[in-house]
Amino acid sequence: MLDINIIRNEPERIRKMLADRNYTDEALNTFISADSEWRTLTERGNMLRKQRNDVSQLIPKLKGSEKTQKIDEMRLVSDDIKNIDSRLSELDAVREECVLNIPNIPHHTVPVGKDAEDNAVIGEYGKKRKFSFEPKEHFEIAEALDIIDFERGTKVAGSGFYVLKGDGARLERALVNYMLDLHRDQGYTEVFTPAVVNRDAVIGTGQYPKLKDDMYCLERDDMWLNPTAEVPVTNLHRDEIFEASALPVSYAAYLPSFRREAGKHSDTRGIARVHQFNKVEMVKFVHPDNSFDVLESLRDNAEDVIRGLELPYRVLLLCTGDMSFHAAKCYDLELYAPGRKGWLEVSSCSCFTDFQARRAKIKFRPEPHLKSEFVHTLNGSGLALPRTMVAILENYQNKDGSVTIPKVLRGYMRNQETID
């Protein structure tokens, strides 16, 4: 969340930011009103407490009716203080709800735009393959090879779920191991966290309340299925203070992720948009002074995964209207899928500044004698596996229906060269 003083002292800056990000200013207006009343009542409450304290010291020196009168007056003052405190609690809840619904402030290098059409293409890399035949889409290839079973996935869990089998399951397992090994070489510590998280965790990283409709909730326990490993990994250090010498801290995690994809009805065939998907995630805790430089290196780490797979890709700098709620700057990496003749997002690399750290209370101490400050957090997918599978199947397909396994993965598949 944002520093409350920025919202209070620079409301017009926040109002413009909200417009740039396609948000209404309802939460801001409610906050301003509640905060104004909160400050007025706080000042009055402090004044009444001082009055009560001063008179309380005077009362023992009084006698008779004068003493009785002061005691009665202080009872009324105490009642006023109780009423003020009650109202302040209500206003605190209103202000907190407002702040939780105000998005992060974009970095000055982020282009202002309405939606995905306004994203900036930073670069396109790798060569698109020229086929001697009409390339098929991934679901045609997978069904012919019997490596993905859509019908039984739907039988078990419903629409938007699927089953990997045989070499399909082995290929995904090879991808997971390849990514984790690469990230380890890049300096990340591998972690394997719970796939179920509590409410504090989804609040801490910014998924709640804004994105609650996209998550699967276990209502009985007030728990949530992991929407992205960014959530449990970032919250490993909730309510903690790092020593400055410990930064940066870098984690890589493989976890299943679950999303309802509420209101999104395109890409319903195949595995480009599904409700359960595996993903390898990179998460960093860094010093605020160099977080945007670290974002560039984080992006390069994700691109290393793609370069190793020898797949054509492009990099987008997202505009204000297309960024996630909690990001200050975000790059998307997209793979080219020749069967569907389009691009597929496989990674979002984001810097969140102190937005998540404020919510999750993650700090560092610049020097032993100095007050603690909030760290900056970053995350990037390295990569989302279903769409990576789509790109591999479509880019490496052969005329006879087989699929060549990328060289970097063959060691993880006992030197198998093709799926046929």
Tab-separated table of N, CA and C in Angstrom, residues 234-369:
chain	number	residue	atom	x	y	z
A	234	THR	N	7.000	-14.190	-0.837
A	234	THR	CA	7.167	-12.842	-0.287
A	234	THR	C	6.819	-12.824	1.194
A	235	ASN	N	5.775	-13.554	1.566
A	235	ASN	CA	5.324	-13.550	2.955
A	235	ASN	C	6.184	-14.390	3.892
A	236	LEU	N	7.202	-15.051	3.358
A	236	LEU	CA	8.142	-15.741	4.239
A	236	LEU	C	8.780	-14.763	5.221
A	237	HIS	N	8.886	-13.490	4.807
A	237	HIS	CA	9.550	-12.501	5.651
A	237	HIS	C	8.589	-11.423	6.154
A	238	ARG	N	7.298	-11.747	6.166
A	238	ARG	CA	6.330	-10.802	6.723
A	238	ARG	C	6.658	-10.521	8.190
A	239	ASP	N	6.538	-9.249	8.585
A	239	ASP	CA	6.807	-8.817	9.970
A	239	ASP	C	8.251	-9.067	10.393
A	240	GLU	N	9.180	-8.992	9.432
A	240	GLU	CA	10.592	-9.200	9.759
A	240	GLU	C	11.422	-7.981	9.362
A	241	ILE	N	12.597	-7.878	9.971
A	241	ILE	CA	13.539	-6.799	9.662
A	241	ILE	C	14.860	-7.435	9.246
A	242	PHE	N	15.296	-7.152	8.009
A	242	PHE	CA	16.594	-7.618	7.529
A	242	PHE	C	17.701	-6.683	8.027
A	243	GLU	N	18.879	-7.217	8.189
A	243	GLU	CA	20.065	-6.382	8.291
A	243	GLU	C	20.435	-5.950	6.871
A	244	ALA	N	20.919	-4.741	6.712
A	244	ALA	CA	21.236	-4.234	5.373
A	244	ALA	C	22.225	-5.143	4.658
A	245	SER	N	23.145	-5.730	5.411
A	245	SER	CA	24.162	-6.597	4.807
A	245	SER	C	23.571	-7.874	4.209
A	246	ALA	N	22.342	-8.229	4.617
A	246	ALA	CA	21.711	-9.444	4.112
A	246	ALA	C	21.094	-9.250	2.733
A	247	LEU	N	20.873	-8.006	2.331
A	247	LEU	CA	20.239	-7.713	1.048
A	247	LEU	C	21.269	-7.733	-0.079
A	248	PRO	N	20.885	-8.160	-1.289
A	248	PRO	CA	19.551	-8.634	-1.652
A	248	PRO	C	19.334	-10.096	-1.256
A	249	VAL	N	18.077	-10.460	-1.085
A	249	VAL	CA	17.685	-11.846	-0.849
A	249	VAL	C	16.908	-12.311	-2.074
A	250	SER	N	17.310	-13.442	-2.639
A	250	SER	CA	16.708	-13.921	-3.888
A	250	SER	C	16.231	-15.354	-3.720
A	251	TYR	N	14.965	-15.600	-4.056
A	251	TYR	CA	14.386	-16.936	-3.969
A	251	TYR	C	13.830	-17.363	-5.325
A	252	ALA	N	13.890	-18.666	-5.581
A	252	ALA	CA	13.204	-19.262	-6.725
A	252	ALA	C	12.316	-20.380	-6.188
A	253	ALA	N	11.087	-20.444	-6.682
A	253	ALA	CA	10.134	-21.422	-6.150
A	253	ALA	C	9.282	-22.009	-7.267
A	254	TYR	N	9.081	-23.304	-7.194
A	254	TYR	CA	8.130	-23.989	-8.076
A	254	TYR	C	6.894	-24.323	-7.252
A	255	LEU	N	5.729	-23.963	-7.768
A	255	LEU	CA	4.464	-24.281	-7.095
A	255	LEU	C	3.342	-24.378	-8.120
A	256	PRO	N	2.317	-25.162	-7.827
A	256	PRO	CA	1.078	-25.057	-8.604
A	256	PRO	C	0.361	-23.764	-8.237
A	257	SER	N	-0.272	-23.147	-9.213
A	257	SER	CA	-1.020	-21.908	-8.980
A	257	SER	C	-2.455	-22.108	-9.451
A	258	PHE	N	-3.368	-21.361	-8.816
A	258	PHE	CA	-4.792	-21.531	-9.096
A	258	PHE	C	-5.452	-20.170	-9.302
A	259	ARG	N	-6.157	-20.017	-10.413
A	259	ARG	CA	-6.878	-18.778	-10.671
A	259	ARG	C	-8.204	-19.079	-11.352
A	260	ARG	N	-9.211	-18.353	-10.921
A	260	ARG	CA	-10.529	-18.533	-11.524
A	260	ARG	C	-10.590	-17.973	-12.938
A	261	GLU	N	-9.745	-16.977	-13.225
A	261	GLU	CA	-9.804	-16.256	-14.500
A	261	GLU	C	-11.214	-15.724	-14.714
A	262	ALA	N	-11.766	-15.089	-13.674
A	262	ALA	CA	-13.145	-14.597	-13.700
A	262	ALA	C	-13.337	-13.600	-14.833
A	263	GLY	N	-14.362	-13.845	-15.648
A	263	GLY	CA	-14.720	-12.918	-16.706
A	263	GLY	C	-13.869	-13.033	-17.954
A	264	LYS	N	-12.928	-13.987	-17.990
A	264	LYS	CA	-12.056	-14.139	-19.157
A	264	LYS	C	-12.466	-15.389	-19.910
A	265	HIS	N	-12.979	-15.212	-21.094
A	265	HIS	CA	-13.581	-16.338	-21.806
A	265	HIS	C	-12.826	-16.720	-23.075
A	266	SER	N	-11.781	-15.948	-23.425
A	266	SER	CA	-11.023	-16.299	-24.618
A	266	SER	C	-10.037	-17.411	-24.289
A	267	ASP	N	-9.443	-17.996	-25.329
A	267	ASP	CA	-8.436	-19.045	-25.166
A	267	ASP	C	-8.961	-20.218	-24.343
A	268	THR	N	-10.211	-20.599	-24.561
A	268	THR	CA	-10.779	-21.672	-23.751
A	268	THR	C	-10.332	-23.051	-24.231
A	269	ARG	N	-9.820	-23.146	-25.447
A	269	ARG	CA	-9.378	-24.446	-25.948
A	269	ARG	C	-7.876	-24.589	-25.729
A	270	GLY	N	-7.479	-25.720	-25.182
A	270	GLY	CA	-6.066	-25.929	-24.939
A	270	GLY	C	-5.652	-25.477	-23.555
A	271	ILE	N	-4.361	-25.172	-23.400
A	271	ILE	CA	-3.818	-24.874	-22.069
A	271	ILE	C	-3.247	-23.458	-21.969
A	272	ALA	N	-3.611	-22.583	-22.900
A	272	ALA	CA	-3.091	-21.213	-22.843
A	272	ALA	C	-3.694	-20.423	-21.686
A	273	ARG	N	-4.944	-20.750	-21.329
A	273	ARG	CA	-5.581	-20.094	-20.184
A	273	ARG	C	-6.356	-21.146	-19.399
A	274	VAL	N	-5.824	-21.496	-18.234
A	274	VAL	CA	-6.412	-22.578	-17.442
A	274	VAL	C	-6.504	-22.143	-15.979
A	275	HIS	N	-7.202	-22.949	-15.185
A	275	HIS	CA	-7.428	-22.595	-13.784
A	275	HIS	C	-6.330	-23.090	-12.843
A	276	GLN	N	-5.633	-24.155	-13.241
A	276	GLN	CA	-4.497	-24.644	-12.458
A	276	GLN	C	-3.291	-24.729	-13.371
A	277	PHE	N	-2.186	-24.139	-12.945
A	277	PHE	CA	-0.983	-24.187	-13.770
A	277	PHE	C	0.244	-24.141	-12.873
A	278	ASN	N	1.286	-24.783	-13.341
A	278	ASN	CA	2.538	-24.773	-12.611
A	278	ASN	C	3.397	-23.613	-13.086
A	279	LYS	N	4.250	-23.126	-12.202
A	279	LYS	CA	5.054	-21.967	-12.529
A	279	LYS	C	6.296	-21.948	-11.646
A	280	VAL	N	7.389	-21.471	-12.206
A	280	VAL	CA	8.586	-21.211	-11.417
A	280	VAL	C	8.691	-19.704	-11.252
A	281	GLU	N	8.816	-19.274	-10.014
A	281	GLU	CA	8.765	-17.843	-9.690
A	281	GLU	C	10.077	-17.388	-9.064
A	282	MET	N	10.491	-16.181	-9.417
A	282	MET	CA	11.647	-15.541	-8.775
A	282	MET	C	11.143	-14.377	-7.930
A	283	VAL	N	11.633	-14.272	-6.698
A	283	VAL	CA	11.240	-13.201	-5.785
A	283	VAL	C	12.497	-12.593	-5.172
A	284	LYS	N	12.542	-11.260	-5.111
A	284	LYS	CA	13.700	-10.576	-4.558
A	284	LYS	C	13.288	-9.539	-3.517
A	285	PHE	N	14.105	-9.421	-2.473
A	285	PHE	CA	14.001	-8.358	-1.473
A	285	PHE	C	15.282	-7.540	-1.600
A	286	VAL	N	15.150	-6.244	-1.909
A	286	VAL	CA	16.341	-5.461	-2.222
A	286	VAL	C	16.322	-4.103	-1.528
A	287	HIS	N	17.483	-3.442	-1.547
A	287	HIS	CA	17.605	-2.088	-1.014
A	287	HIS	C	16.844	-1.134	-1.934
A	288	PRO	N	16.130	-0.161	-1.394
A	288	PRO	CA	15.339	0.764	-2.226
A	288	PRO	C	16.166	1.556	-3.240
A	289	ASP	N	17.435	1.747	-2.977
A	289	ASP	CA	18.250	2.596	-3.846
A	289	ASP	C	18.483	2.011	-5.235
A	290	ASN	N	18.394	0.678	-5.383
A	290	ASN	CA	18.732	0.095	-6.684
A	290	ASN	C	17.674	-0.872	-7.212
A	291	SER	N	16.431	-0.734	-6.746
A	291	SER	CA	15.411	-1.728	-7.100
A	291	SER	C	15.095	-1.758	-8.597
A	292	PHE	N	15.136	-0.606	-9.263
A	292	PHE	CA	14.808	-0.609	-10.686
A	292	PHE	C	15.969	-1.124	-11.533
A	293	ASP	N	17.197	-0.996	-11.042
A	293	ASP	CA	18.325	-1.658	-11.703
A	293	ASP	C	18.200	-3.171	-11.542
A	294	VAL	N	17.777	-3.602	-10.360
A	294	VAL	CA	17.585	-5.031	-10.117
A	294	VAL	C	16.476	-5.582	-11.022
A	295	LEU	N	15.459	-4.773	-11.296
A	295	LEU	CA	14.389	-5.214	-12.200
A	295	LEU	C	14.961	-5.599	-13.561
A	296	GLU	N	15.924	-4.825	-14.052
A	296	GLU	CA	16.525	-5.140	-15.348
A	296	GLU	C	17.265	-6.476	-15.299
A	297	SER	N	17.975	-6.738	-14.217
A	297	SER	CA	18.685	-8.015	-14.100
A	297	SER	C	17.714	-9.171	-13.899
A	298	LEU	N	16.630	-8.922	-13.173
A	298	LEU	CA	15.596	-9.942	-12.995
A	298	LEU	C	14.989	-10.321	-14.341
A	299	ARG	N	14.706	-9.325	-15.145
A	299	ARG	CA	14.177	-9.581	-16.487
A	299	ARG	C	15.162	-10.409	-17.306
A	300	ASP	N	16.447	-10.083	-17.198
A	300	ASP	CA	17.473	-10.832	-17.928
A	300	ASP	C	17.528	-12.278	-17.463
A	301	ASN	N	17.321	-12.508	-16.166
A	301	ASN	CA	17.283	-13.881	-15.651
A	301	ASN	C	16.143	-14.676	-16.279
A	302	ALA	N	14.982	-14.043	-16.420
A	302	ALA	CA	13.844	-14.713	-17.056
A	302	ALA	C	14.103	-14.935	-18.540
A	303	GLU	N	14.727	-13.958	-19.184
A	303	GLU	CA	15.039	-14.111	-20.607
A	303	GLU	C	16.045	-15.234	-20.836
A	304	ASP	N	16.930	-15.453	-19.851
A	304	ASP	CA	17.888	-16.558	-19.964
A	304	ASP	C	17.179	-17.893	-20.139
A	305	VAL	N	16.055	-18.057	-19.461
A	305	VAL	CA	15.284	-19.301	-19.586
A	305	VAL	C	14.842	-19.481	-21.033
A	306	ILE	N	14.327	-18.407	-21.624
A	306	ILE	CA	13.825	-18.470	-23.002
A	306	ILE	C	14.971	-18.676	-23.988
A	307	ARG	N	16.069	-17.958	-23.770
A	307	ARG	CA	17.206	-18.105	-24.679
A	307	ARG	C	17.724	-19.541	-24.671
A	308	GLY	N	17.715	-20.165	-23.489
A	308	GLY	CA	18.157	-21.552	-23.415
A	308	GLY	C	17.244	-22.490	-24.185
A	309	LEU	N	15.951	-22.179	-24.212
A	309	LEU	CA	14.979	-23.002	-24.935
A	309	LEU	C	14.973	-22.700	-26.430
A	310	GLU	N	15.697	-21.636	-26.826
A	310	GLU	CA	15.802	-21.235	-28.239
A	310	GLU	C	14.429	-21.002	-28.863
A	311	LEU	N	13.650	-20.177	-28.177
A	311	LEU	CA	12.319	-19.832	-28.657
A	311	LEU	C	12.276	-18.344	-29.014
A	312	PRO	N	11.531	-17.972	-30.055
A	312	PRO	CA	11.382	-16.550	-30.389
A	312	PRO	C	10.499	-15.849	-29.360
A	313	TYR	N	10.927	-14.643	-28.959
A	313	TYR	CA	10.160	-13.936	-27.939
A	313	TYR	C	10.283	-12.431	-28.119
A	314	ARG	N	9.427	-11.714	-27.409
A	314	ARG	CA	9.532	-10.261	-27.387
A	314	ARG	C	9.315	-9.758	-25.965
A	315	VAL	N	9.761	-8.520	-25.734
A	315	VAL	CA	9.657	-7.900	-24.413
A	315	VAL	C	8.785	-6.661	-24.524
A	316	LEU	N	7.807	-6.557	-23.639
A	316	LEU	CA	6.917	-5.400	-23.592
A	316	LEU	C	7.106	-4.650	-22.280
A	317	LEU	N	7.100	-3.323	-22.362
A	317	LEU	CA	7.012	-2.487	-21.162
A	317	LEU	C	5.554	-2.088	-21.032
A	318	LEU	N	4.907	-2.535	-19.960
A	318	LEU	CA	3.472	-2.310	-19.819
A	318	LEU	C	3.167	-0.854	-19.507
A	319	CYS	N	2.052	-0.386	-20.063
A	319	CYS	CA	1.605	0.979	-19.807
A	319	CYS	C	0.835	1.040	-18.487
A	320	THR	N	0.506	2.241	-18.059
A	320	THR	CA	-0.168	2.436	-16.771
A	320	THR	C	-1.496	1.684	-16.690
A	321	GLY	N	-2.215	1.610	-17.800
A	321	GLY	CA	-3.539	0.996	-17.777
A	321	GLY	C	-3.531	-0.512	-17.830
A	322	ASP	N	-2.361	-1.124	-18.087
A	322	ASP	CA	-2.301	-2.585	-18.224
A	322	ASP	C	-1.473	-3.238	-17.126
A	323	MET	N	-0.854	-2.440	-16.256
A	323	MET	CA	-0.041	-3.001	-15.176
A	323	MET	C	-0.901	-3.599	-14.078
A	324	SER	N	-0.322	-4.550	-13.364
A	324	SER	CA	-1.029	-5.111	-12.216
A	324	SER	C	-1.195	-4.057	-11.131
A	325	PHE	N	-2.161	-4.276	-10.262
A	325	PHE	CA	-2.529	-3.355	-9.188
A	325	PHE	C	-1.332	-2.931	-8.355
A	326	HIS	N	-0.424	-3.853	-8.060
A	326	HIS	CA	0.636	-3.584	-7.102
A	326	HIS	C	1.979	-3.225	-7.731
A	327	ALA	N	2.097	-3.254	-9.057
A	327	ALA	CA	3.378	-2.994	-9.709
A	327	ALA	C	3.614	-1.505	-9.916
A	328	ALA	N	4.906	-1.115	-9.816
A	328	ALA	CA	5.314	0.244	-10.162
A	328	ALA	C	5.908	0.279	-11.559
A	329	LYS	N	6.427	-0.867	-12.008
A	329	LYS	CA	6.943	-1.005	-13.371
A	329	LYS	C	6.956	-2.485	-13.699
A	330	CYS	N	6.576	-2.825	-14.926
A	330	CYS	CA	6.445	-4.239	-15.279
A	330	CYS	C	6.818	-4.487	-16.732
A	331	TYR	N	7.624	-5.521	-16.933
A	331	TYR	CA	7.908	-6.028	-18.279
A	331	TYR	C	7.182	-7.359	-18.456
A	332	ASP	N	6.591	-7.558	-19.609
A	332	ASP	CA	6.046	-8.862	-19.975
A	332	ASP	C	6.953	-9.505	-21.012
A	333	LEU	N	7.209	-10.794	-20.854
A	333	LEU	CA	7.920	-11.569	-21.858
A	333	LEU	C	6.897	-12.452	-22.556
A	334	GLU	N	6.879	-12.409	-23.877
A	334	GLU	CA	5.904	-13.170	-24.658
A	334	GLU	C	6.619	-14.078	-25.654
A	335	LEU	N	6.184	-15.330	-25.694
A	335	LEU	CA	6.695	-16.290	-26.663
A	335	LEU	C	5.810	-16.302	-27.897
A	336	TYR	N	6.438	-16.531	-29.058
A	336	TYR	CA	5.651	-16.624	-30.294
A	336	TYR	C	5.193	-18.066	-30.484
A	337	ALA	N	3.909	-18.233	-30.765
A	337	ALA	CA	3.316	-19.549	-30.999
A	337	ALA	C	2.839	-19.597	-32.445
A	338	PRO	N	3.562	-20.279	-33.331
A	338	PRO	CA	3.228	-20.253	-34.765
A	338	PRO	C	1.922	-20.939	-35.124
A	339	GLY	N	1.494	-21.932	-34.336
A	339	GLY	CA	0.237	-22.604	-34.639
A	339	GLY	C	-0.945	-21.671	-34.490
A	340	ARG	N	-0.948	-20.879	-33.442
A	340	ARG	CA	-2.022	-19.925	-33.203
A	340	ARG	C	-1.718	-18.560	-33.799
A	341	LYS	N	-0.475	-18.441	-34.352
A	341	LYS	CA	-0.046	-17.208	-35.026
A	341	LYS	C	-0.193	-15.987	-34.109
A	342	GLY	N	0.319	-16.133	-32.897
A	342	GLY	CA	0.212	-15.031	-31.943
A	342	GLY	C	1.231	-15.155	-30.826
A	343	TRP	N	1.202	-14.160	-29.947
A	343	TRP	CA	2.140	-14.088	-28.835
A	343	TRP	C	1.454	-14.511	-27.540
A	344	LEU	N	2.215	-15.159	-26.667
A	344	LEU	CA	1.698	-15.633	-25.386
A	344	LEU	C	2.575	-15.121	-24.252
A	345	GLU	N	1.970	-14.427	-23.288
A	345	GLU	CA	2.719	-13.974	-22.123
A	345	GLU	C	3.118	-15.174	-21.264
A	346	VAL	N	4.419	-15.268	-20.972
A	346	VAL	CA	4.901	-16.361	-20.117
A	346	VAL	C	5.577	-15.851	-18.854
A	347	SER	N	5.829	-14.543	-18.795
A	347	SER	CA	6.473	-13.988	-17.603
A	347	SER	C	6.136	-12.514	-17.470
A	348	SER	N	5.863	-12.096	-16.236
A	348	SER	CA	5.766	-10.684	-15.893
A	348	SER	C	6.833	-10.407	-14.847
A	349	CYS	N	7.719	-9.473	-15.145
A	349	CYS	CA	8.801	-9.110	-14.220
A	349	CYS	C	8.503	-7.718	-13.677
A	350	SER	N	8.283	-7.619	-12.380
A	350	SER	CA	7.766	-6.382	-11.790
A	350	SER	C	8.587	-5.913	-10.609
A	351	CYS	N	8.667	-4.586	-10.476
A	351	CYS	CA	9.174	-3.951	-9.262
A	351	CYS	C	7.981	-3.339	-8.548
A	352	PHE	N	7.828	-3.648	-7.275
A	352	PHE	CA	6.683	-3.174	-6.498
A	352	PHE	C	7.055	-2.032	-5.552
A	353	THR	N	8.299	-1.535	-5.637
A	353	THR	CA	8.823	-0.561	-4.680
A	353	THR	C	8.499	-1.047	-3.255
A	354	ASP	N	8.024	-0.154	-2.382
A	354	ASP	CA	7.729	-0.578	-1.002
A	354	ASP	C	6.244	-0.894	-0.803
A	355	PHE	N	5.514	-1.048	-1.909
A	355	PHE	CA	4.059	-1.230	-1.855
A	355	PHE	C	3.688	-2.509	-1.099
A	356	GLN	N	4.319	-3.632	-1.456
A	356	GLN	CA	4.051	-4.884	-0.750
A	356	GLN	C	4.684	-4.879	0.636
A	357	ALA	N	5.881	-4.309	0.743
A	357	ALA	CA	6.592	-4.318	2.020
A	357	ALA	C	5.815	-3.567	3.098
A	358	ARG	N	5.121	-2.481	2.723
A	358	ARG	CA	4.295	-1.765	3.696
A	358	ARG	C	3.138	-2.635	4.167
A	359	ARG	N	2.513	-3.347	3.247
A	359	ARG	CA	1.380	-4.190	3.607
A	359	ARG	C	1.826	-5.366	4.476
A	360	ALA	N	2.988	-5.938	4.129
A	360	ALA	CA	3.474	-7.127	4.841
A	360	ALA	C	4.453	-6.788	5.959
A	361	LYS	N	4.769	-5.487	6.121
A	361	LYS	CA	5.681	-5.026	7.176
A	361	LYS	C	7.041	-5.733	7.092
A	362	ILE	N	7.666	-5.612	5.913
A	362	ILE	CA	8.991	-6.186	5.683
A	362	ILE	C	9.989	-5.035	5.594
A	363	LYS	N	10.945	-5.006	6.521
A	363	LYS	CA	11.849	-3.867	6.616
A	363	LYS	C	13.310	-4.313	6.620
A	364	PHE	N	14.181	-3.308	6.570
A	364	PHE	CA	15.611	-3.536	6.771
A	364	PHE	C	16.159	-2.390	7.614
A	365	ARG	N	17.272	-2.626	8.259
A	365	ARG	CA	17.889	-1.597	9.091
A	365	ARG	C	19.168	-1.110	8.390
A	366	PRO	N	19.168	0.136	7.872
A	366	PRO	CA	20.332	0.643	7.127
A	366	PRO	C	21.629	0.554	7.919
A	367	GLU	N	21.566	0.901	9.187
A	367	GLU	CA	22.699	0.808	10.096
A	367	GLU	C	22.156	0.361	11.456
A	368	PRO	N	22.981	-0.305	12.272
A	368	PRO	CA	22.488	-0.823	13.557
A	368	PRO	C	21.807	0.234	14.425
A	369	HIS	N	22.244	1.501	14.317
A	369	HIS	CA	21.708	2.538	15.191
A	369	HIS	C	20.567	3.324	14.538
